[in-house]
Amino acid sequence: MAIRFSAFLAALLATAVVASGQTSLGIAYKYNRLYNPGWFINPRGINNNNVIVGSYVDFGSGDPATHGFIYEKGNFTVVDFPGTNYSSATGINDDGDVVGYYALPNNPQTHGYLLHQGVFTTINGPGSSNTYPSAINNLGTIVGTCTDENGVNHGFVYHHGVFQKVDAPLVDSNGRVDTLLFGVNNAGMIVGSVSDRSGGRGFWLYQNVFHFLNARDTIGKFPLGINDRGDIVGSSQTRFLAFGVPAQGVSNVEYIRGWTYVQGLNDARILIGVDGEFLDAAFVATPILTIQVSSPANRSNVTNPVHVAATAVGQNPGTLFEVWVNYQKVYSVEGTSLDADMNVPVGMNERFVIKAVDSSGEIAKVVDQINVN
């Protein structure tokens, strides 16, 4: 069953614009409801076998407790740490290892856990009052956040019994500085955020080097998930979806307005998240049409005639390409590929759009900026 978002919101998600190296990418998505009667579902992680983990509250039964779940091939399985009434699953790798956290009755401390081959193991950060694992990769590396005795949050990396705290730099900090880690891929790229009372910055961390997604004192981009392609999804004051960000940098991040929160993705670029306007509107979004533009490169300087090259793949046959410059259509051709030279208006920061339209009317597009001399 598809979730019916507003046309404006659906269009924003369906036309997410991205850049990776010399290639820009746009994807149209089909949204399916992740639903179980009476449950308020919060999906948190998805692996490359399309197995989803998260948490839920069963309002239908009057049970106010939070439980973890695994969702696979249409079936939900409850995942609760033994003896708890508060438990959440937050990440899963391709081997089916699950991480999450739990709290025991009448005890305010939150503990992390690893579920491996049916056996739970507790994870506690040294000297920490709370431990929140968020993701695990195929090498067994776990990332998350722990809270010290002073209430300060630190990121952590836990690998085969070795626990390492991670604190990101924040220049000219204003008060307490908190570091949170949310995702890790199989190459060891980690995404997270660092913040104080003045604001925060999202980052990815690779080989002990921090790369920031936004400047200090600007709207924060806090990434929540990363896959092996380097694609990132995230949230803050605005939600965003960006493909190949670690390879490309901060260019061409597409913002998602409204109440949609994308919280994770896998290598097939299947998204999971929630529509915040409705308690039962958790979703899984699957790509149905993908356009890849290899020329012209985003933010490039070109001269007429401009060489335009793109391909499209999807569930339905691609039937048409359109090229638009500053909201005016300048070219169209049928087929699943585009390779042409064309004259376009001369100017700086031209809005250069290439659309792919399939036989069912689905549209995926790339929106770039170019300078035409």
CSV table of C-alpha atoms in Angstrom, one decimal:
chain,number,residue,atom,x,y,z
A,1,MET,CA,0.0,0.0,0.0
A,2,ALA,CA,1.5,3.3,-1.0
A,3,ILE,CA,1.7,6.3,1.3
A,4,ARG,CA,0.0,9.3,-0.3
A,5,PHE,CA,2.2,12.4,0.5
A,6,SER,CA,1.3,15.9,-0.7
A,7,ALA,CA,2.3,16.5,-4.3
A,8,PHE,CA,4.8,19.1,-3.2
A,9,LEU,CA,6.5,16.7,-0.7
A,10,ALA,CA,6.5,13.8,-3.1
A,11,ALA,CA,8.0,15.8,-5.9
A,12,LEU,CA,10.8,16.9,-3.6
A,13,LEU,CA,11.7,13.4,-2.7
A,14,ALA,CA,11.2,12.0,-6.2
A,15,THR,CA,13.6,14.5,-7.7
A,16,ALA,CA,16.4,14.4,-5.2
A,17,VAL,CA,19.4,15.9,-6.9
A,18,VAL,CA,22.9,14.7,-6.1
A,19,ALA,CA,26.4,14.8,-7.4
A,20,SER,CA,29.3,12.3,-7.3
A,21,GLY,CA,32.5,13.2,-9.0
A,22,GLN,CA,31.5,14.2,-12.6
A,23,THR,CA,28.0,12.5,-12.4
A,24,SER,CA,24.7,13.8,-11.1
A,25,LEU,CA,21.9,11.5,-10.1
A,26,GLY,CA,18.2,11.8,-9.6
A,27,ILE,CA,15.8,9.1,-8.4
A,28,ALA,CA,12.0,8.8,-8.3
A,29,TYR,CA,10.7,6.7,-5.5
A,30,LYS,CA,7.7,4.5,-4.7
A,31,TYR,CA,6.5,4.7,-1.1
A,32,ASN,CA,5.1,1.7,0.7
A,33,ARG,CA,3.6,1.8,4.2
A,34,LEU,CA,5.4,-0.1,6.9
A,35,TYR,CA,2.4,-1.1,9.0
A,36,ASN,CA,1.2,-3.3,11.8
A,37,PRO,CA,-2.2,-2.7,13.4
A,38,GLY,CA,-2.0,-0.5,16.5
A,39,TRP,CA,1.7,0.0,16.3
A,40,PHE,CA,3.5,3.4,16.2
A,41,ILE,CA,6.6,2.3,14.2
A,42,ASN,CA,10.0,4.0,14.0
A,43,PRO,CA,12.3,2.3,11.5
A,44,ARG,CA,15.9,2.9,12.3
A,45,GLY,CA,18.1,0.6,10.1
A,46,ILE,CA,18.0,-1.4,6.9
A,47,ASN,CA,20.6,-3.9,5.5
A,48,ASN,CA,21.3,-5.0,1.9
A,49,ASN,CA,19.0,-8.0,2.3
A,50,ASN,CA,16.2,-5.4,2.9
A,51,VAL,CA,15.7,-6.4,6.5
A,52,ILE,CA,14.6,-3.5,8.6
A,53,VAL,CA,15.0,-2.9,12.4
A,54,GLY,CA,13.5,-0.3,14.6
A,55,SER,CA,11.2,0.3,17.6
A,56,TYR,CA,7.4,0.5,18.2
A,57,VAL,CA,4.8,1.3,20.8
A,58,ASP,CA,1.7,-0.9,20.7
A,59,PHE,CA,-1.1,1.7,21.3
A,60,GLY,CA,-3.7,-0.9,20.1
A,61,SER,CA,-3.1,-3.1,23.2
A,62,GLY,CA,-2.7,-0.2,25.6
A,63,ASP,CA,0.9,-1.2,26.2
A,64,PRO,CA,3.0,2.0,26.6
A,65,ALA,CA,6.3,0.1,26.5
A,66,THR,CA,8.8,0.6,23.7
A,67,HIS,CA,9.9,-2.6,21.9
A,68,GLY,CA,12.4,-3.4,19.2
A,69,PHE,CA,11.5,-5.2,16.0
A,70,ILE,CA,12.9,-7.0,12.9
A,71,TYR,CA,10.9,-6.8,9.7
A,72,GLU,CA,11.7,-9.3,7.0
A,73,LYS,CA,9.6,-10.4,4.0
A,74,GLY,CA,6.4,-8.9,5.4
A,75,ASN,CA,6.7,-10.3,8.9
A,76,PHE,CA,7.5,-8.5,12.2
A,77,THR,CA,9.5,-10.2,14.9
A,78,VAL,CA,9.7,-8.6,18.4
A,79,VAL,CA,13.3,-8.0,19.7
A,80,ASP,CA,13.4,-7.2,23.4
A,81,PHE,CA,16.4,-7.6,25.6
A,82,PRO,CA,15.4,-10.2,28.3
A,83,GLY,CA,13.7,-8.7,31.4
A,84,THR,CA,13.1,-5.2,30.0
A,85,ASN,CA,10.1,-3.1,29.2
A,86,TYR,CA,12.0,-0.6,27.2
A,87,SER,CA,14.1,-1.8,24.2
A,88,SER,CA,14.9,-0.6,20.8
A,89,ALA,CA,16.7,-2.0,17.7
A,90,THR,CA,18.7,0.6,15.8
A,91,GLY,CA,21.0,-1.1,13.3
A,92,ILE,CA,21.5,-4.3,11.4
A,93,ASN,CA,24.3,-5.6,9.2
A,94,ASP,CA,24.1,-8.1,6.2
A,95,ASP,CA,24.9,-11.0,8.5
A,96,GLY,CA,21.8,-10.2,10.6
A,97,ASP,CA,23.6,-8.9,13.7
A,98,VAL,CA,21.5,-6.3,15.4
A,99,VAL,CA,22.4,-3.5,17.8
A,100,GLY,CA,20.2,-1.4,20.0
A,101,TYR,CA,19.7,-0.3,23.6
A,102,TYR,CA,17.5,-1.1,26.6
A,103,ALA,CA,16.7,-0.1,30.1
A,104,LEU,CA,15.8,-2.3,33.0
A,105,PRO,CA,12.7,-1.7,35.2
A,106,ASN,CA,13.2,1.0,37.9
A,107,ASN,CA,16.7,1.8,36.6
A,108,PRO,CA,17.3,5.0,34.7
A,109,GLN,CA,20.5,3.8,33.0
A,110,THR,CA,20.4,2.8,29.4
A,111,HIS,CA,22.6,0.0,28.1
A,112,GLY,CA,23.6,-1.0,24.6
A,113,TYR,CA,23.4,-4.5,23.2
A,114,LEU,CA,24.5,-6.7,20.4
A,115,LEU,CA,22.3,-9.5,19.2
A,116,HIS,CA,24.4,-12.1,17.4
A,117,GLN,CA,23.0,-15.6,16.4
A,118,GLY,CA,20.2,-15.3,19.0
A,119,VAL,CA,22.5,-14.3,21.9
A,120,PHE,CA,22.4,-10.8,23.5
A,121,THR,CA,25.6,-9.2,24.8
A,122,THR,CA,25.5,-5.9,26.8
A,123,ILE,CA,27.6,-3.0,25.7
A,124,ASN,CA,28.4,-0.3,28.2
A,125,GLY,CA,30.8,2.6,27.6
A,126,PRO,CA,33.5,2.8,30.3
A,127,GLY,CA,32.5,5.5,32.8
A,128,SER,CA,29.2,6.1,31.0
A,129,SER,CA,25.8,6.5,32.5
A,130,ASN,CA,24.0,5.7,29.2
A,131,THR,CA,25.1,3.9,26.0
A,132,TYR,CA,23.2,4.1,22.7
A,133,PRO,CA,24.6,2.0,19.8
A,134,SER,CA,23.2,3.1,16.5
A,135,ALA,CA,24.7,1.1,13.7
A,136,ILE,CA,26.9,-2.0,12.9
A,137,ASN,CA,28.8,-2.9,9.7
A,138,ASN,CA,29.7,-6.2,8.2
A,139,LEU,CA,33.1,-6.2,10.0
A,140,GLY,CA,31.3,-6.0,13.4
A,141,THR,CA,32.3,-2.4,14.0
A,142,ILE,CA,29.6,-0.7,16.1
A,143,VAL,CA,29.1,3.1,16.4
A,144,GLY,CA,26.9,5.1,18.7
A,145,THR,CA,26.8,7.6,21.6
A,146,CYS,CA,27.5,7.4,25.3
A,147,THR,CA,26.8,9.9,28.1
A,148,ASP,CA,29.4,10.5,30.8
A,149,GLU,CA,28.8,11.3,34.5
A,150,ASN,CA,28.5,15.0,33.7
A,151,GLY,CA,25.8,14.5,31.1
A,152,VAL,CA,28.1,15.1,28.1
A,153,ASN,CA,27.6,13.0,25.0
A,154,HIS,CA,30.5,11.4,23.2
A,155,GLY,CA,30.6,9.3,20.1
A,156,PHE,CA,32.1,5.8,20.3
A,157,VAL,CA,33.4,3.1,18.1
A,158,TYR,CA,33.3,-0.5,19.5
A,159,HIS,CA,35.1,-3.2,17.7
A,160,HIS,CA,35.7,-6.7,19.0
A,161,GLY,CA,35.8,-5.7,22.6
A,162,VAL,CA,37.8,-2.5,22.1
A,163,PHE,CA,35.9,0.7,23.0
A,164,GLN,CA,37.0,4.1,21.7
A,165,LYS,CA,35.4,7.4,22.5
A,166,VAL,CA,35.1,10.0,19.6
A,167,ASP,CA,34.9,13.7,20.2
A,168,ALA,CA,34.6,16.0,17.1
A,169,PRO,CA,36.2,19.5,17.2
A,170,LEU,CA,34.0,22.5,17.5
A,171,VAL,CA,35.8,25.8,17.1
A,172,ASP,CA,35.0,28.6,19.6
A,173,SER,CA,32.6,26.3,21.5
A,174,ASN,CA,29.8,27.9,23.6
A,175,GLY,CA,29.4,25.6,26.7
A,176,ARG,CA,29.1,21.9,26.6
A,177,VAL,CA,30.1,20.1,23.4
A,178,ASP,CA,28.2,16.9,22.4
A,179,THR,CA,29.3,14.4,19.8
A,180,LEU,CA,26.8,11.9,18.4
A,181,LEU,CA,27.6,9.0,15.9
A,182,PHE,CA,24.7,7.6,13.8
A,183,GLY,CA,26.0,5.4,11.0
A,184,VAL,CA,29.0,3.4,9.7
A,185,ASN,CA,29.5,1.7,6.3
A,186,ASN,CA,31.7,-1.2,5.4
A,187,ALA,CA,34.6,1.0,4.4
A,188,GLY,CA,34.7,2.5,7.9
A,189,MET,CA,33.2,5.9,7.0
A,190,ILE,CA,31.3,7.2,10.0
A,191,VAL,CA,28.6,9.9,10.1
A,192,GLY,CA,27.5,12.0,13.0
A,193,SER,CA,27.2,15.5,14.5
A,194,VAL,CA,28.8,17.8,17.0
A,195,SER,CA,26.9,20.6,18.7
A,196,ASP,CA,26.8,23.1,21.6
A,197,ARG,CA,24.3,25.7,22.7
A,198,SER,CA,24.9,27.8,19.6
A,199,GLY,CA,24.3,25.1,17.0
A,200,GLY,CA,26.0,22.2,15.4
A,201,ARG,CA,27.7,20.6,12.4
A,202,GLY,CA,27.2,17.3,10.7
A,203,PHE,CA,30.3,15.4,9.6
A,204,TRP,CA,31.7,12.2,8.2
A,205,LEU,CA,34.8,10.7,9.7
A,206,TYR,CA,37.2,8.6,7.8
A,207,GLN,CA,40.7,7.5,8.8
A,208,ASN,CA,40.6,9.8,11.8
A,209,VAL,CA,39.9,12.9,9.7
A,210,PHE,CA,36.6,14.9,10.2
A,211,HIS,CA,34.9,16.3,7.1
A,212,PHE,CA,32.0,18.8,7.9
A,213,LEU,CA,28.8,19.1,6.0
A,214,ASN,CA,28.0,22.7,6.9
A,215,ALA,CA,29.8,25.7,8.2
A,216,ARG,CA,29.7,26.8,11.9
A,217,ASP,CA,26.5,28.8,12.8
A,218,THR,CA,24.6,27.7,9.7
A,219,ILE,CA,21.6,25.3,9.5
A,220,GLY,CA,23.0,22.0,10.6
A,221,LYS,CA,23.0,18.9,8.4
A,222,PHE,CA,23.0,16.0,10.8
A,223,PRO,CA,23.5,12.7,8.8
A,224,LEU,CA,21.6,9.7,10.2
A,225,GLY,CA,22.7,7.0,7.8
A,226,ILE,CA,25.4,6.1,5.2
A,227,ASN,CA,25.8,3.3,2.7
A,228,ASP,CA,28.7,1.8,0.8
A,229,ARG,CA,28.2,4.2,-2.1
A,230,GLY,CA,28.8,7.2,0.3
A,231,ASP,CA,25.1,8.2,0.1
A,232,ILE,CA,23.9,10.0,3.2
A,233,VAL,CA,20.4,10.8,4.6
A,234,GLY,CA,19.9,13.1,7.5
A,235,SER,CA,17.8,15.5,9.4
A,236,SER,CA,17.9,18.8,11.4
A,237,GLN,CA,15.8,21.9,10.9
A,238,THR,CA,15.4,20.6,7.4
A,239,ARG,CA,15.6,17.0,6.1
A,240,PHE,CA,18.0,16.1,3.3
A,241,LEU,CA,19.0,13.3,1.0
A,242,ALA,CA,22.4,13.3,-0.8
A,243,PHE,CA,24.2,10.7,-2.8
A,244,GLY,CA,28.0,10.3,-2.9
A,245,VAL,CA,28.5,13.2,-0.4
A,246,PRO,CA,31.9,11.9,1.0
A,247,ALA,CA,33.2,11.7,-2.6
A,248,GLN,CA,31.8,15.1,-3.7
A,249,GLY,CA,31.8,17.3,-0.5
A,250,VAL,CA,28.9,19.5,0.5
A,251,SER,CA,27.8,20.4,-3.1
A,252,ASN,CA,24.3,19.7,-4.3
A,253,VAL,CA,22.5,18.6,-1.1
A,254,GLU,CA,18.7,18.4,-1.7
A,255,TYR,CA,16.4,19.4,1.1
A,256,ILE,CA,13.2,17.6,1.9
A,257,ARG,CA,10.5,19.9,3.2
A,258,GLY,CA,7.4,18.9,5.2
A,259,TRP,CA,7.2,16.2,7.8
A,260,THR,CA,9.1,13.4,6.1
A,261,TYR,CA,12.1,12.0,8.1
A,262,VAL,CA,14.4,9.7,6.1
A,263,GLN,CA,16.4,7.8,8.7
A,264,GLY,CA,18.3,5.1,6.8
A,265,LEU,CA,19.2,3.6,3.5
A,266,ASN,CA,21.0,0.6,2.0
A,267,ASP,CA,23.3,0.2,-1.1
A,268,ALA,CA,20.2,-0.2,-3.4
A,269,ARG,CA,19.2,3.3,-2.2
A,270,ILE,CA,16.0,1.9,-0.5
A,271,LEU,CA,15.0,4.5,2.1
A,272,ILE,CA,13.3,4.0,5.4
A,273,GLY,CA,11.6,6.7,7.5
A,274,VAL,CA,8.5,8.2,9.0
A,275,ASP,CA,5.9,10.8,7.9
A,276,GLY,CA,5.7,12.9,11.1
A,277,GLU,CA,2.1,14.0,10.4
A,278,PHE,CA,0.7,10.6,11.0
A,279,LEU,CA,1.5,8.2,13.9
A,280,ASP,CA,1.3,5.1,11.7
A,281,ALA,CA,3.0,6.4,8.6
A,282,ALA,CA,6.4,4.6,8.7
A,283,PHE,CA,7.5,3.9,5.1
A,284,VAL,CA,9.9,2.1,2.9
A,285,ALA,CA,10.7,3.9,-0.4
A,286,THR,CA,12.0,2.0,-3.4
A,287,PRO,CA,13.7,3.5,-6.5
A,288,ILE,CA,11.5,3.1,-9.6
A,289,LEU,CA,13.3,5.4,-12.0
A,290,THR,CA,16.9,6.7,-11.9
A,291,ILE,CA,18.6,9.2,-14.2
A,292,GLN,CA,22.3,9.7,-14.3
A,293,VAL,CA,23.8,12.7,-16.0
A,294,SER,CA,27.5,12.6,-17.0
A,295,SER,CA,27.6,15.9,-19.0
A,296,PRO,CA,27.7,18.7,-18.3
A,297,ALA,CA,29.2,18.5,-14.9
A,298,ASN,CA,27.4,20.4,-12.1
A,299,ARG,CA,28.8,23.9,-11.5
A,300,SER,CA,31.0,23.7,-14.6
A,301,ASN,CA,31.9,26.4,-17.2
A,302,VAL,CA,30.8,25.4,-20.7
A,303,THR,CA,30.5,27.0,-24.1
A,304,ASN,CA,27.9,26.4,-26.9
A,305,PRO,CA,27.2,23.9,-28.2
A,306,VAL,CA,26.8,22.2,-24.8
A,307,HIS,CA,27.3,18.4,-24.8
A,308,VAL,CA,24.5,16.7,-22.8
A,309,ALA,CA,24.7,13.0,-21.9
A,310,ALA,CA,22.5,11.0,-19.6
A,311,THR,CA,21.0,7.5,-19.1
A,312,ALA,CA,17.9,6.3,-17.3
A,313,VAL,CA,17.0,2.9,-15.8
A,314,GLY,CA,13.8,1.9,-14.0
A,315,GLN,CA,11.0,-0.5,-13.4
A,316,ASN,CA,9.1,0.8,-16.5
A,317,PRO,CA,10.6,1.6,-19.9
A,318,GLY,CA,12.0,5.1,-20.1
A,319,THR,CA,10.4,6.9,-23.0
A,320,LEU,CA,11.5,10.6,-23.0
A,321,PHE,CA,14.3,12.9,-22.0
A,322,GLU,CA,13.7,16.7,-21.6
A,323,VAL,CA,16.3,19.5,-21.2
A,324,TRP,CA,15.2,22.7,-19.4
A,325,VAL,CA,17.2,25.8,-18.9
A,326,ASN,CA,15.9,28.5,-16.6
A,327,TYR,CA,12.4,27.0,-16.7
A,328,GLN,CA,12.2,26.8,-20.5
A,329,LYS,CA,12.3,23.5,-22.4
A,330,VAL,CA,15.0,23.6,-25.0
A,331,TYR,CA,15.3,19.9,-26.1
A,332,SER,CA,13.5,16.6,-26.0
A,333,VAL,CA,14.2,13.1,-27.3
A,334,GLU,CA,12.7,9.6,-26.9
A,335,GLY,CA,14.7,6.7,-25.6
A,336,THR,CA,16.6,5.5,-22.5
A,337,SER,CA,19.7,7.5,-23.3
A,338,LEU,CA,20.6,11.1,-24.3
A,339,ASP,CA,23.7,12.1,-26.1
A,340,ALA,CA,23.5,15.4,-28.0
A,341,ASP,CA,25.1,18.8,-28.5
A,342,MET,CA,22.8,21.8,-28.2
A,343,ASN,CA,22.9,25.6,-27.9
A,344,VAL,CA,21.5,26.9,-24.7
A,345,PRO,CA,21.0,30.5,-23.4
A,346,VAL,CA,24.3,32.2,-22.3
A,347,GLY,CA,24.6,33.2,-18.6
A,348,MET,CA,25.9,32.6,-15.2
A,349,ASN,CA,24.4,30.1,-12.7
A,350,GLU,CA,22.0,28.8,-15.3
A,351,ARG,CA,19.4,26.4,-13.8
A,352,PHE,CA,20.0,23.3,-16.0
A,353,VAL,CA,17.5,20.5,-15.6
A,354,ILE,CA,17.4,17.1,-17.3
A,355,LYS,CA,14.2,15.0,-16.9
A,356,ALA,CA,13.6,11.4,-17.6
A,357,VAL,CA,10.0,10.3,-18.0
A,358,ASP,CA,9.0,6.7,-18.1
A,359,SER,CA,6.0,5.1,-19.8
A,360,SER,CA,3.9,5.4,-16.7
A,361,GLY,CA,4.5,9.1,-16.3
A,362,GLU,CA,7.1,8.8,-13.5
A,363,ILE,CA,9.6,11.6,-13.5
A,364,ALA,CA,13.2,11.6,-12.2
A,365,LYS,CA,15.3,14.7,-12.8
A,366,VAL,CA,18.6,16.3,-12.1
A,367,VAL,CA,18.8,20.0,-11.3
A,368,ASP,CA,22.3,21.4,-11.8
A,369,GLN,CA,23.9,24.9,-12.1
A,370,ILE,CA,26.2,25.7,-15.0
A,371,ASN,CA,27.9,28.8,-16.4
A,372,VAL,CA,27.4,29.1,-20.2
A,373,ASN,CA,29.9,31.4,-21.9
